[in-house]
XYZ file of C-alpha atoms in Angstrom:
669
model
C 71.270 154.323 127.623
C 71.103 153.602 131.393
C 68.151 151.569 132.522
C 66.889 154.292 134.826
C 67.060 157.044 132.227
C 63.688 158.211 130.980
C 63.169 157.732 127.234
C 62.380 160.839 125.151
C 59.268 160.884 122.977
C 61.528 160.453 119.907
C 63.108 157.323 121.402
C 59.702 155.954 122.182
C 58.596 156.467 118.612
C 61.586 154.459 117.522
C 60.796 151.465 119.676
C 60.776 148.163 117.711
C 57.801 145.833 117.718
C 59.621 143.587 120.235
C 60.252 146.519 122.586
C 56.552 147.480 122.404
C 55.659 143.899 123.236
C 57.982 143.861 126.266
C 56.872 147.264 127.472
C 53.282 145.872 127.438
C 54.511 142.742 129.324
C 55.773 145.048 132.058
C 52.172 146.395 132.492
C 50.893 142.965 132.591
C 53.459 142.128 135.322
C 52.246 145.094 137.421
C 48.685 143.902 137.024
C 49.554 140.441 138.244
C 51.449 141.694 141.208
C 48.501 143.921 142.257
C 46.128 140.972 142.181
C 48.463 139.126 144.581
C 49.531 142.166 146.681
C 47.096 145.121 146.235
C 49.253 147.357 148.438
C 52.136 147.367 145.840
C 53.470 150.712 144.724
C 55.031 150.932 141.292
C 57.705 153.322 139.913
C 58.872 152.640 136.265
C 58.433 149.662 133.968
C 60.369 150.069 130.686
C 61.595 147.586 128.050
C 65.406 147.003 128.351
C 67.925 144.988 126.437
C 66.606 141.439 126.284
C 63.480 142.046 128.279
C 61.679 144.343 130.687
C 61.387 145.143 134.408
C 59.053 146.932 136.838
C 60.227 148.590 140.021
C 57.877 147.909 142.898
C 57.738 148.956 146.599
C 56.201 146.108 148.564
C 56.556 144.878 152.103
C 56.619 141.294 150.879
C 60.118 140.431 149.488
C 59.462 138.855 146.128
C 61.720 135.904 145.398
C 62.008 133.363 142.506
C 59.669 131.101 144.558
C 56.964 133.613 143.884
C 57.434 133.633 140.085
C 55.007 130.775 139.406
C 52.122 132.628 141.141
C 52.900 135.848 139.356
C 53.291 134.237 136.021
C 49.872 132.461 136.461
C 48.202 135.806 137.040
C 49.997 137.251 134.070
C 48.681 134.338 131.875
C 45.164 135.245 133.020
C 45.593 138.879 131.995
C 47.013 137.767 128.611
C 44.168 135.317 128.167
C 41.676 138.115 128.905
C 43.017 139.885 125.878
C 42.427 143.378 127.272
C 42.923 146.337 124.886
C 45.780 148.820 125.811
C 43.661 152.004 125.851
C 45.431 155.449 125.723
C 44.016 158.548 127.358
C 45.517 161.998 127.338
C 44.989 164.057 130.554
C 45.987 167.313 132.057
C 48.753 167.513 134.687
C 46.140 168.382 137.329
C 44.046 165.316 136.390
C 47.110 163.115 136.553
C 48.094 164.469 139.894
C 44.564 163.839 141.267
C 44.562 160.277 140.017
C 47.988 159.706 141.603
C 46.931 161.149 144.871
C 43.864 158.851 144.926
C 46.133 155.861 144.461
C 44.575 155.088 141.082
C 47.785 155.420 138.965
C 49.692 152.157 139.123
C 46.668 150.465 140.720
C 43.494 148.385 139.985
C 41.309 151.072 141.424
C 41.317 153.909 143.958
C 43.337 153.227 147.085
C 42.289 155.755 149.823
C 45.245 156.565 152.034
C 47.696 154.934 149.641
C 48.579 157.632 146.968
C 50.835 156.659 144.071
C 53.844 158.445 145.508
C 56.279 157.263 142.802
C 53.877 158.208 140.021
C 53.671 161.741 141.517
C 57.490 161.744 141.296
C 57.413 160.486 137.742
C 55.017 163.321 136.796
C 57.574 165.886 137.798
C 60.001 164.362 135.192
C 57.547 165.129 132.288
C 58.532 168.453 130.759
C 56.010 171.312 130.716
C 54.196 171.286 127.410
C 54.682 167.520 126.792
C 51.344 165.653 126.588
C 50.599 163.425 129.625
C 48.995 160.127 128.844
C 47.656 157.146 130.645
C 47.343 153.581 129.526
C 44.743 151.098 130.761
C 44.559 147.299 130.305
C 41.547 145.844 132.112
C 41.383 147.384 135.581
C 45.031 148.494 135.611
C 45.720 152.146 134.941
C 49.220 153.522 134.594
C 50.986 156.762 133.832
C 52.713 155.961 130.587
C 53.697 157.583 127.300
C 53.653 154.155 125.458
C 53.846 152.693 123.004
C 52.195 149.327 123.471
C 50.815 146.400 121.456
C 47.109 146.466 120.650
C 46.060 143.844 123.280
C 47.466 141.843 126.154
C 46.834 138.692 124.078
C 49.573 139.861 121.642
C 52.187 138.815 124.206
C 52.804 135.307 122.940
C 55.403 134.054 125.480
C 57.072 135.431 128.576
C 59.107 134.435 131.595
C 60.194 136.172 134.770
C 63.979 135.852 135.194
C 65.301 137.437 138.372
C 64.909 140.073 141.061
C 67.333 142.859 141.948
C 67.368 146.001 144.079
C 67.287 149.391 142.618
C 67.033 153.000 143.906
C 64.093 155.016 142.731
C 65.299 157.027 139.644
C 68.819 155.457 140.180
C 69.555 157.799 143.048
C 70.921 156.232 146.279
C 69.367 159.068 148.268
C 65.908 157.708 147.151
C 63.986 154.624 148.445
C 65.290 151.210 147.422
C 62.800 149.215 145.355
C 62.499 145.670 144.204
C 63.164 145.406 140.418
C 61.424 142.365 138.859
C 62.968 141.354 135.543
C 61.467 139.324 132.822
C 61.549 138.748 129.089
C 58.870 138.309 126.412
C 58.624 137.218 122.786
C 55.958 136.800 120.058
C 55.970 133.046 120.426
C 57.416 130.217 122.537
C 59.842 129.135 119.770
C 61.546 132.478 119.913
C 61.717 132.398 123.704
C 63.152 128.891 123.721
C 65.762 129.975 121.217
C 66.713 132.871 123.471
C 67.144 130.711 126.582
C 69.140 128.173 124.593
C 71.445 131.062 123.530
C 71.776 132.108 127.143
C 72.834 128.605 128.171
C 75.409 128.632 125.376
C 76.521 132.086 126.410
C 77.309 130.775 129.938
C 79.599 128.231 128.444
C 81.227 130.893 126.322
C 81.559 133.507 129.106
C 84.918 135.168 128.485
C 85.620 135.236 132.135
C 85.155 131.518 132.520
C 87.090 130.654 129.323
C 89.807 133.249 130.109
C 90.555 131.562 133.359
C 90.371 128.068 131.888
C 92.611 128.991 128.962
C 94.988 131.136 131.177
C 94.544 134.224 128.998
C 94.201 137.000 131.624
C 93.838 137.477 135.370
C 92.747 140.145 137.871
C 94.529 140.689 141.229
C 93.418 142.733 144.247
C 96.814 143.962 144.857
C 97.018 145.324 141.274
C 93.492 146.792 141.549
C 90.000 146.154 140.134
C 89.456 146.599 136.384
C 93.215 146.389 135.733
C 93.760 143.124 133.791
C 97.059 141.188 133.772
C 97.637 139.580 130.388
C 99.118 136.051 130.690
C 101.335 134.707 127.879
C 98.435 133.093 125.981
C 96.338 136.203 126.166
C 99.329 138.384 125.159
C 99.403 136.324 121.917
C 95.898 137.584 121.143
C 96.889 141.149 121.786
C 99.956 140.992 119.656
C 98.162 139.259 116.740
C 95.498 141.915 116.684
C 98.089 144.625 116.829
C 99.961 143.094 113.896
C 96.751 142.912 111.896
C 95.880 146.482 112.629
C 99.416 147.756 111.848
C 99.517 145.823 108.512
C 96.020 147.105 107.541
C 96.738 150.684 108.554
C 100.173 150.747 106.793
C 98.459 149.645 103.599
C 95.911 152.393 104.079
C 98.534 155.169 104.486
C 98.531 155.574 108.217
C 101.585 156.704 110.206
C 102.250 155.585 113.779
C 102.879 157.793 116.763
C 103.372 157.331 120.498
C 102.286 159.561 123.374
C 102.715 159.614 127.131
C 100.436 157.966 129.644
C 99.669 161.283 131.336
C 99.469 164.960 130.657
C 98.864 168.253 132.393
C 95.432 169.305 133.325
C 95.594 172.340 130.923
C 95.548 170.096 127.827
C 92.283 168.478 128.933
C 90.787 171.875 129.773
C 91.612 172.968 126.233
C 90.043 169.839 124.693
C 86.917 170.326 126.772
C 87.124 166.912 128.366
C 87.523 168.749 131.725
C 85.430 169.407 133.690
C 82.650 167.476 131.796
C 84.536 164.122 131.604
C 86.204 164.380 135.039
C 84.083 161.604 136.625
C 85.376 159.151 134.121
C 89.023 160.117 134.663
C 91.373 159.057 137.551
C 91.850 161.721 140.162
C 94.662 164.202 139.293
C 98.257 163.854 140.641
C 99.611 167.086 142.051
C 103.272 167.399 141.216
C 105.779 170.125 141.927
C 109.334 170.479 140.286
C 112.404 170.464 142.532
C 113.171 174.065 141.755
C 109.667 175.011 142.724
C 110.046 173.180 145.964
C 113.264 175.002 146.668
C 111.762 178.435 145.823
C 108.759 177.731 148.067
C 111.145 176.998 151.014
C 112.996 180.243 150.315
C 109.810 182.302 150.066
C 108.437 180.809 153.357
C 111.751 181.754 155.072
C 111.635 185.327 153.696
C 107.970 185.682 154.765
C 108.738 184.557 158.306
C 111.474 187.185 158.540
C 109.108 189.962 157.267
C 106.354 188.848 159.661
C 108.799 188.887 162.574
C 109.714 192.537 161.648
C 106.014 193.421 161.553
C 105.442 191.807 164.935
C 108.157 193.978 166.373
C 106.214 196.965 165.150
C 103.036 195.388 166.544
C 101.417 195.291 163.069
C 99.217 192.471 161.861
C 100.296 191.307 158.429
C 96.675 190.877 157.456
C 95.940 194.496 158.265
C 96.850 195.684 154.826
C 93.956 198.054 154.548
C 95.291 200.203 157.395
C 98.570 200.875 155.689
C 98.040 204.573 155.597
C 98.352 204.800 159.339
C 101.956 203.480 159.334
C 105.276 204.873 158.529
C 107.247 204.167 155.297
C 109.265 201.219 156.769
C 106.041 199.560 157.913
C 104.412 200.095 154.574
C 107.382 198.517 152.822
C 107.326 195.536 155.133
C 103.548 195.125 154.580
C 103.906 195.357 150.812
C 106.679 192.743 150.866
C 104.675 190.362 153.113
C 101.649 190.669 150.704
C 103.900 190.046 147.615
C 105.524 187.038 149.211
C 102.118 185.746 150.319
C 100.926 185.935 146.741
C 104.012 184.023 145.549
C 103.446 181.347 148.155
C 99.832 180.920 147.043
C 101.041 180.525 143.396
C 103.771 178.095 144.198
C 101.507 175.964 146.348
C 99.227 175.458 143.374
C 101.068 172.411 142.152
C 100.954 171.137 138.599
C 98.014 168.799 138.121
C 98.516 165.705 135.873
C 95.867 163.196 134.709
C 96.286 159.696 133.498
C 95.457 159.636 129.858
C 91.663 158.774 129.377
C 91.746 159.315 125.623
C 94.468 159.712 122.903
C 92.877 162.570 120.815
C 94.271 165.627 122.643
C 97.783 164.107 122.441
C 97.337 163.552 118.688
C 96.114 167.082 118.257
C 99.338 168.222 119.828
C 101.327 166.108 117.329
C 99.456 167.597 114.478
C 100.228 171.115 115.753
C 103.864 170.348 116.519
C 104.954 171.160 112.954
C 103.665 173.443 110.192
C 101.092 171.737 107.965
C 100.132 172.300 104.337
C 97.208 171.008 102.310
C 99.772 168.748 100.693
C 100.197 166.870 104.046
C 96.452 166.042 104.197
C 94.930 163.716 104.746
C 97.221 162.950 107.773
C 96.325 159.654 109.533
C 97.948 159.304 112.951
C 97.568 155.800 114.498
C 98.577 154.561 117.977
C 98.081 151.689 120.295
C 97.733 154.024 123.301
C 96.959 152.782 126.781
C 94.134 154.758 128.312
C 92.726 154.757 131.803
C 89.075 155.404 132.743
C 87.799 155.407 136.233
C 84.761 153.163 135.769
C 82.572 152.735 138.751
C 83.372 149.510 140.676
C 79.797 148.224 140.222
C 80.140 148.612 136.421
C 83.392 146.682 136.010
C 82.765 143.438 134.161
C 85.632 141.129 133.065
C 87.305 142.540 129.994
C 84.162 144.291 128.876
C 84.430 147.182 131.346
C 87.920 147.859 132.681
C 89.924 150.763 133.943
C 93.033 150.131 131.851
C 92.620 149.655 128.120
C 94.817 149.407 125.035
C 93.035 151.259 122.329
C 93.265 150.674 118.509
C 93.051 154.404 118.026
C 93.669 156.769 115.093
C 92.873 160.375 114.189
C 92.478 161.448 110.555
C 92.969 165.070 109.738
C 91.558 166.068 106.349
C 89.944 168.833 104.313
C 86.191 168.983 103.879
C 86.623 167.849 100.272
C 88.521 164.771 101.512
C 86.028 163.872 104.200
C 83.746 161.515 102.205
C 86.573 159.360 100.916
C 88.236 159.209 104.382
C 85.072 158.340 106.260
C 84.055 155.729 103.670
C 87.491 154.139 103.797
C 87.163 153.835 107.624
C 83.824 152.123 107.234
C 85.275 149.720 104.651
C 88.085 148.932 107.132
C 85.382 147.786 109.630
C 83.817 145.568 106.906
C 87.194 144.020 106.190
C 87.705 143.183 109.834
C 84.164 141.698 110.058
C 85.014 139.364 107.191
C 88.236 138.256 108.827
C 86.479 137.411 112.127
C 83.426 135.927 110.640
C 81.038 138.608 111.886
C 78.093 138.297 109.618
C 75.652 140.505 111.540
C 76.436 144.113 112.326
C 74.801 147.541 112.478
C 76.157 151.083 112.488
C 74.376 153.449 115.053
C 74.575 156.901 113.636
C 74.297 159.289 116.618
C 73.205 162.881 116.034
C 72.733 165.894 118.264
C 69.747 167.480 120.004
C 69.376 171.218 118.972
C 67.736 171.884 122.384
C 71.040 170.859 124.201
C 73.515 173.004 122.123
C 75.855 174.660 124.583
C 75.165 172.140 127.206
C 75.675 168.557 126.046
C 76.858 169.423 122.572
C 79.176 172.180 121.132
C 77.128 175.280 120.253
C 77.741 175.231 116.535
C 74.278 174.604 114.932
C 75.352 175.038 111.268
C 78.354 172.782 111.586
C 76.206 170.091 113.336
C 73.727 170.050 110.389
C 76.477 170.138 107.871
C 78.609 167.285 109.310
C 75.607 165.106 110.062
C 74.393 165.394 106.473
C 77.945 164.518 105.310
C 77.996 161.393 107.457
C 74.410 160.440 106.469
C 75.437 160.779 102.796
C 78.388 158.524 103.077
C 76.342 155.852 104.914
C 73.582 155.968 102.315
C 75.901 155.963 99.257
C 77.946 153.122 100.716
C 74.756 150.973 101.294
C 75.821 150.325 104.899
C 73.289 148.950 107.338
C 72.648 151.715 109.865
C 70.116 153.249 112.187
C 69.914 156.874 113.232
C 69.827 157.646 116.969
C 69.179 161.251 118.096
C 70.795 162.916 121.185
C 73.737 160.456 121.563
C 76.500 162.199 119.522
C 79.881 163.063 120.976
C 80.051 166.561 122.435
C 82.195 167.654 119.466
C 80.432 166.017 116.514
C 78.269 163.173 115.164
C 79.495 159.646 115.698
C 78.953 155.946 114.669
C 78.920 153.251 117.162
C 79.442 149.755 115.719
C 77.076 147.075 117.046
C 78.031 143.489 116.186
C 76.424 140.112 116.989
C 78.513 137.091 118.007
C 78.113 133.592 116.612
C 75.341 132.871 119.041
C 73.511 136.132 118.582
C 74.814 138.171 121.498
C 75.001 141.946 120.774
C 78.247 143.922 121.511
C 79.281 147.541 121.085
C 82.697 147.048 119.609
C 84.035 150.307 118.093
C 83.381 153.936 117.304
C 83.851 156.292 114.379
C 83.513 160.026 115.209
C 83.570 163.357 113.444
C 85.149 166.197 115.245
C 84.698 169.736 113.871
C 85.183 171.605 117.134
C 88.241 170.465 119.194
C 90.899 170.999 116.409
C 89.896 174.745 116.390
C 90.304 174.809 120.221
C 93.905 173.592 119.796
C 94.525 176.141 117.029
C 95.190 173.415 114.465
C 95.596 174.893 111.007
C 97.034 174.042 107.611
C 97.957 176.301 104.772
C 95.486 175.910 101.884
C 96.244 176.254 98.174
C 95.402 180.056 98.339
C 97.944 180.362 101.215
C 95.154 180.956 103.743
C 94.998 179.060 107.112
C 92.217 176.630 107.577
C 91.167 174.207 110.374
C 91.059 170.563 109.420
C 88.179 168.150 110.154
C 89.165 165.273 112.448
C 87.828 161.755 112.260
C 88.309 159.697 115.376
C 88.195 155.953 114.690
C 88.969 152.716 116.529
C 87.799 149.779 114.364
C 88.958 147.192 116.870
C 87.930 149.244 119.911
C 90.009 148.341 122.887
C 91.916 145.117 123.077
C 90.076 144.256 126.284
C 86.561 144.523 124.980
C 87.384 143.129 121.559
C 89.183 140.094 122.902
C 86.327 139.516 125.338
C 83.978 139.514 122.350
C 86.255 137.149 120.361
C 86.537 134.658 123.280
C 82.725 134.430 123.287
C 82.418 134.578 119.530
C 84.768 131.632 118.995
C 84.007 129.893 122.282
C 87.783 129.942 122.780
C 88.263 127.937 119.584
C 90.294 130.589 117.825
C 91.278 130.260 114.105
C 94.840 129.122 113.492
C 96.367 132.580 112.976
C 94.984 133.772 116.283
C 95.174 130.647 118.395
C 97.599 131.054 121.433
C 99.022 127.536 120.665
C 98.745 126.934 117.003
C 100.295 123.541 116.657
C 101.162 120.746 118.982
C 103.261 117.814 117.729
C 102.269 114.459 119.272
C 104.668 111.563 118.788
C 103.358 108.074 119.423
C 105.793 106.855 122.021
C 108.088 108.393 124.507
C 111.615 109.753 124.609
C 113.056 106.292 124.179
C 111.759 106.345 120.507
C 114.878 108.364 119.524
C 114.379 108.495 115.764
C 110.704 109.343 116.054
C 111.467 112.012 118.730
C 114.167 113.484 116.470
C 111.657 113.699 113.623
C 109.150 115.436 115.940
C 111.739 117.871 117.202
C 112.755 118.766 113.734
C 109.180 119.457 112.743
C 108.655 121.738 115.673
C 111.939 123.494 114.938
C 110.850 124.052 111.256
C 107.554 125.448 112.270
C 109.034 127.762 114.865
C 111.578 129.078 112.380
C 108.543 130.452 110.490
C 107.146 132.063 113.726
C 104.518 129.302 114.213
C 103.521 128.802 117.802
C 104.331 125.113 117.918
C 104.999 122.912 120.982
C 106.092 119.252 121.486
C 104.418 116.841 123.797
C 107.386 114.651 124.847
C 105.535 113.003 127.645
C 105.215 109.229 127.876
C 101.374 109.466 127.954
C 99.388 107.187 125.529
C 98.526 109.062 122.347
C 94.780 109.201 123.297
C 95.708 111.104 126.459
C 97.946 113.369 124.458
C 95.148 114.178 122.054
C 92.617 114.660 124.907
C 95.007 117.042 126.603
C 95.529 119.127 123.414
C 91.760 119.148 122.753
C 91.064 120.354 126.288
C 93.667 123.153 125.851
C 91.997 124.079 122.593
C 95.205 123.682 120.554
C 94.127 124.415 116.980
C 96.123 121.710 115.048
C 97.634 118.516 116.293
C 100.221 116.730 114.251
C 100.302 113.015 115.215
C 103.593 111.227 114.402
C 103.804 107.426 114.229
C 106.404 105.114 112.824
C 104.606 104.922 109.426
C 104.521 108.768 109.275
C 108.305 108.764 109.989
C 109.008 106.240 107.262
C 106.775 108.071 104.711
C 107.941 111.635 105.606
C 104.440 112.385 106.535
C 102.222 113.592 109.456
C 98.676 112.821 110.516
C 96.647 115.969 110.982
C 93.965 116.565 113.558
C 92.097 119.862 113.952
C 90.427 120.888 117.219
C 86.719 120.170 117.056
C 87.043 118.567 113.540
C 88.909 115.357 114.275
C 91.328 113.370 112.172
C 91.969 114.749 108.667
C 94.308 111.974 107.732
C 98.031 111.532 106.852
C 99.637 114.047 104.380
C 103.224 114.678 103.277
C 105.136 116.769 105.753
C 106.033 119.554 103.355
C 102.465 119.966 102.174
C 101.286 120.183 105.783
C 103.852 122.840 106.723
C 103.033 124.814 103.521
C 99.297 124.700 104.173
C 99.769 125.810 107.826
C 101.984 128.780 106.772
C 99.498 129.834 104.101
C 96.482 129.535 106.467
C 98.277 131.725 109.007
C 99.518 134.308 106.482
C 96.059 134.707 104.916
C 94.305 134.662 108.346
C 91.803 132.105 107.118
C 88.885 131.414 109.335
């Protein structure tokens, strides 16, 4: 959820122990700032991913140079081991405390009311209990939860300062947002910062540039990646993997256009609710409509000229009864032509495709369907376009053009469990291939209070499909957590969280149930009893988008891809230059043999010393280096080196080639 979005009471109850600790650290941070700058005014201080923050309004501009002083005061508060005491108050009592400056303060501050706390009070729904938390002298408006005492915060560190608008609205005052992180002990914190340092080295933007995988260009536009040859290898290998996997699982492939008329997205329900995430519409008019518009304009001008001769205003249609038959006829013609002009000027509106599902629904509905056709699994590598805000664009992780590993499964209710379980098993297969050992499924459900607003108003179907999904997850023994109020608007969903080799968390893919939109499109199949029924639809994208997934893989592998995925799989390194004719012929023959099997093999034919050739290949993260010397030539062998593992020794040429081909075919790690 966005950092500025207020957590519900249910979300607060689900806070982990670490989130409670970090929430408490935010209060300790506010306490410390007040001891240094008593005039400080505070807004919100929640736990966030990897830490916490507190928004503060303060004339003094806090900088990293201030962190040591603030942290020293925080240590004093932790050493004091104050209890976090909770008190429930009425809204009137809370307002009175805010007006006195007591909320978010160390005591009353006459003439300095807690203006942001007054604003925060307005966000608390009527009927929800209002609570305060005190640690030592600091009193804050807060729903909790917290640790028992300030002394439970074992280790902490302030990290950076940013600017943020109050409640995330640029119309509100701009505040200073002080970020930090906290852990139970110093060992955990040290491990975290070690991971951050490693993450900097693995940053997909840094490695993507060094390895020449992708680029962004201002003339092309922000968030629109250009895939260079080495990066395109990654895309095509992933697509091949998905196509093979889906073919074996009974999927059929389809293709759809990159844009569609507005009406389709109105039917699906994506418009107007999803409009902010879609590129603005293109207004198009067919040539025949252009021609007809020109003709109607000409006719209308002639009619208006005739009315002017009669000294009649074309807009004066209400007074038609006062005119003769000729005038009435002219007025009626003018009004008819005016309506036609208005209709013709309403050009067709087209949108760039932001999602594949409506197109796939149209494909399902393009031909009559029977229960014998189900389950029908339609798969596509469709390119979608999302108008992400410029401030949210981030390398490959947040882009505006994305190639999506998408599919839609249409099935009967009786088939649902097997289909949904098979999708989850496909995720697990991919995790094994990519060496993803840690993952979690986030099962998102609806909020009954928001039916008809955020969620389709079908209470019985929500409960039924959520129970179906929950049952599959439980019977499959899959690691999952249940998250309320985050479902798709048309049904419950699963977001797949994975952790990279260094422990960084990523949202990779989604698996959604749709019980509403197929009905909107009139999708039906003939059942055994010859009645028409609407299928359930499962939206799934196990590899998510190429952009995000490749960004994850770059950081997961630190650019050291397994052989099957490596942009340059093999480089042959002869010891000597072009004048070593027989050795060079041996090297060229080896490269030709490998390339005949679709292995991405290259020859280093430079005159560089062998150490320089190896160093260059290591720097370019070539997976396997085959070093050829005269003894290798005479023995029909090659000396094998693997990136990051060093020299594996000399082996017969045939054995090496066979092992390379098997490793690639089996996609070994």
